[in-house]
Amino acid sequence: MTGLEPRGFTWVISGRLAVAERVGGHGFQHRRVRREEEIAWLRGAGVNTVLSLLPGNQNLASYAAAGLTAIHEPLVELEPAAADRVFSTLRSLLRDRRVVLVHRDTIDDAVAGILAGYLVYAGLVDEPIKATALIQQILRRPLGPEARAIIPQTAGA
């Protein structure tokens, strides 16, 4: 496979839903050449859609220019209403048979909470505690109280 694997890249649902840090890095670490290499790697891995949770629209034009579908769902505040919006978008994308990469600057509590919450929302895991344990194992990091607070108690409608 050509290109460079994005930092923190991990499959949450094998071949369907992945997570990584912002493509190309963030802040002073961001580099255009690295972004292009990481996009090439993602395309080779089968990713065809990027769901950006960044507050701004960074990289969206680069994704589109590379033939990826770019969806922007800014996650500024980690609150249930914002999480529900992201869950709904993710469900729609995955129902359309998209291979989705979710990213933010880093894989932080917001991203971890969204991933655990989506597993419950979509009915893939029936209990929030199981979704929490699963995402903690996949990401190799604990979920804080803010992340746990956005995990629904039951599947969404």
GROMACS .gro file of C-alpha atoms in nm:
model
  157
    1MET     CA    1   0.000   0.000   0.000
    2THR     CA    2   0.128   0.346  -0.085
    3GLY     CA    3   0.130   0.646   0.143
    4LEU     CA    4   0.170   0.686   0.516
    5GLU     CA    5  -0.065   0.548   0.783
    6PRO     CA    6  -0.235   0.831   0.978
    7ARG     CA    7  -0.136   0.867   1.343
    8GLY     CA    8  -0.354   0.662   1.574
    9PHE     CA    9  -0.534   0.486   1.288
   10THR     CA   10  -0.750   0.204   1.423
   11TRP     CA   11  -1.046   0.011   1.288
   12VAL     CA   12  -1.344   0.029   1.526
   13ILE     CA   13  -1.559  -0.185   1.295
   14SER     CA   14  -1.324  -0.374   1.065
   15GLY     CA   15  -1.340  -0.244   0.710
   16ARG     CA   16  -1.627  -0.003   0.788
   17LEU     CA   17  -1.548   0.248   1.063
   18ALA     CA   18  -1.204   0.378   1.156
   19VAL     CA   19  -1.060   0.651   1.374
   20ALA     CA   20  -0.737   0.852   1.354
   21GLU     CA   21  -0.585   1.181   1.452
   22ARG     CA   22  -0.632   1.469   1.209
   23VAL     CA   23  -0.486   1.373   0.873
   24GLY     CA   24  -0.155   1.553   0.823
   25GLY     CA   25  -0.116   1.626   1.192
   26HIS     CA   26  -0.242   1.928   1.383
   27GLY     CA   27  -0.111   2.266   1.491
   28PHE     CA   28   0.261   2.309   1.428
   29GLN     CA   29   0.285   1.941   1.330
   30HIS     CA   30   0.054   1.976   1.029
   31ARG     CA   31   0.230   1.925   0.698
   32ARG     CA   32   0.077   1.931   0.350
   33VAL     CA   33   0.299   1.650   0.218
   34ARG     CA   34   0.216   1.431   0.517
   35ARG     CA   35  -0.156   1.501   0.462
   36GLU     CA   36  -0.129   1.393   0.097
   37GLU     CA   37   0.058   1.074   0.194
   38GLU     CA   38  -0.197   0.990   0.461
   39ILE     CA   39  -0.488   1.049   0.224
   40ALA     CA   40  -0.325   0.814  -0.028
   41TRP     CA   41  -0.288   0.551   0.246
   42LEU     CA   42  -0.653   0.591   0.350
   43ARG     CA   43  -0.772   0.545  -0.007
   44GLY     CA   44  -0.558   0.231  -0.034
   45ALA     CA   45  -0.714   0.102   0.289
   46GLY     CA   46  -1.060   0.143   0.136
   47VAL     CA   47  -1.169   0.457   0.322
   48ASN     CA   48  -1.398   0.663   0.099
   49THR     CA   49  -1.550   0.904   0.352
   50VAL     CA   50  -1.403   1.129   0.621
   51LEU     CA   51  -1.622   1.253   0.905
   52SER     CA   52  -1.441   1.552   1.055
   53LEU     CA   53  -1.534   1.652   1.409
   54LEU     CA   54  -1.300   1.953   1.400
   55PRO     CA   55  -1.449   2.291   1.492
   56GLY     CA   56  -1.322   2.436   1.161
   57ASN     CA   57  -1.322   2.311   0.803
   58GLN     CA   58  -0.953   2.213   0.785
   59ASN     CA   59  -0.864   1.956   0.516
   60LEU     CA   60  -1.217   1.924   0.372
   61ALA     CA   61  -1.112   2.060   0.031
   62SER     CA   62  -0.811   1.826   0.027
   63TYR     CA   63  -1.033   1.524   0.095
   64ALA     CA   64  -1.273   1.623  -0.183
   65ALA     CA   65  -0.986   1.684  -0.426
   66ALA     CA   66  -0.861   1.331  -0.352
   67GLY     CA   67  -1.202   1.182  -0.432
   68LEU     CA   68  -1.311   1.124  -0.073
   69THR     CA   69  -1.649   1.232   0.056
   70ALA     CA   70  -1.590   1.489   0.330
   71ILE     CA   71  -1.854   1.545   0.596
   72HIS     CA   72  -1.812   1.814   0.860
   73GLU     CA   73  -1.992   1.773   1.193
   74PRO     CA   74  -1.819   2.020   1.425
   75LEU     CA   75  -1.806   1.888   1.779
   76VAL     CA   76  -1.732   2.200   1.980
   77GLU     CA   77  -1.909   2.101   2.303
   78LEU     CA   78  -1.931   1.742   2.420
   79GLU     CA   79  -2.302   1.735   2.495
   80PRO     CA   80  -2.581   1.486   2.418
   81ALA     CA   81  -2.748   1.697   2.147
   82ALA     CA   82  -2.423   1.736   1.952
   83ALA     CA   83  -2.344   1.367   2.001
   84ASP     CA   84  -2.688   1.266   1.869
   85ARG     CA   85  -2.625   1.473   1.556
   86VAL     CA   86  -2.294   1.290   1.497
   87PHE     CA   87  -2.453   0.949   1.571
   88SER     CA   88  -2.725   1.017   1.314
   89THR     CA   89  -2.471   1.122   1.051
   90LEU     CA   90  -2.257   0.814   1.117
   91ARG     CA   91  -2.560   0.583   1.093
   92SER     CA   92  -2.657   0.738   0.761
   93LEU     CA   93  -2.307   0.705   0.618
   94LEU     CA   94  -2.266   0.345   0.729
   95ARG     CA   95  -2.612   0.251   0.599
   96ASP     CA   96  -2.499   0.384   0.261
   97ARG     CA   97  -2.215   0.128   0.273
   98ARG     CA   98  -1.951   0.399   0.317
   99VAL     CA   99  -1.612   0.319   0.473
  100VAL     CA  100  -1.576   0.602   0.722
  101LEU     CA  101  -1.281   0.758   0.902
  102VAL     CA  102  -1.376   0.973   1.204
  103HIS     CA  103  -1.119   1.226   1.317
  104ARG     CA  104  -1.047   1.523   1.533
  105ASP     CA  105  -0.708   1.684   1.609
  106THR     CA  106  -0.632   1.398   1.848
  107ILE     CA  107  -0.813   1.088   1.964
  108ASP     CA  108  -0.948   1.249   2.278
  109ASP     CA  109  -1.241   1.191   2.512
  110ALA     CA  110  -1.482   1.347   2.264
  111VAL     CA  111  -1.387   1.102   1.989
  112ALA     CA  112  -1.384   0.806   2.228
  113GLY     CA  113  -1.726   0.901   2.366
  114ILE     CA  114  -1.868   0.938   2.015
  115LEU     CA  115  -1.741   0.594   1.916
  116ALA     CA  116  -1.871   0.420   2.229
  117GLY     CA  117  -2.198   0.610   2.203
  118TYR     CA  118  -2.243   0.516   1.840
  119LEU     CA  119  -2.207   0.146   1.920
  120VAL     CA  120  -2.504   0.174   2.159
  121TYR     CA  121  -2.701   0.417   1.940
  122ALA     CA  122  -2.677   0.184   1.640
  123GLY     CA  123  -2.769  -0.121   1.848
  124LEU     CA  124  -2.433  -0.287   1.786
  125VAL     CA  125  -2.369  -0.315   2.161
  126ASP     CA  126  -2.663  -0.341   2.399
  127GLU     CA  127  -2.518  -0.189   2.716
  128PRO     CA  128  -2.325   0.137   2.766
  129ILE     CA  129  -2.077  -0.031   3.001
  130LYS     CA  130  -1.992  -0.291   2.735
  131ALA     CA  131  -1.949  -0.018   2.471
  132THR     CA  132  -1.723   0.174   2.708
  133ALA     CA  133  -1.507  -0.132   2.779
  134LEU     CA  134  -1.486  -0.218   2.409
  135ILE     CA  135  -1.378   0.131   2.299
  136GLN     CA  136  -1.129   0.153   2.586
  137GLN     CA  137  -0.977  -0.174   2.465
  138ILE     CA  138  -0.973  -0.069   2.097
  139LEU     CA  139  -0.825   0.277   2.166
  140ARG     CA  140  -0.607   0.162   2.456
  141ARG     CA  141  -0.717   0.459   2.667
  142PRO     CA  142  -0.976   0.517   2.941
  143LEU     CA  143  -1.292   0.716   2.883
  144GLY     CA  144  -1.342   1.009   3.116
  145PRO     CA  145  -1.671   1.117   3.272
  146GLU     CA  146  -1.751   1.362   2.989
  147ALA     CA  147  -1.720   1.086   2.730
  148ARG     CA  148  -1.929   0.845   2.936
  149ALA     CA  149  -2.201   1.109   2.976
  150ILE     CA  150  -2.283   1.115   2.604
  151ILE     CA  151  -2.321   0.738   2.566
  152PRO     CA  152  -2.692   0.666   2.522
  153GLN     CA  153  -2.856   0.412   2.752
  154THR     CA  154  -3.042   0.246   2.464
  155ALA     CA  155  -3.031   0.227   2.085
  156GLY     CA  156  -3.150   0.533   1.893
  157ALA     CA  157  -3.460   0.548   1.679
   0.00000   0.00000   0.00000
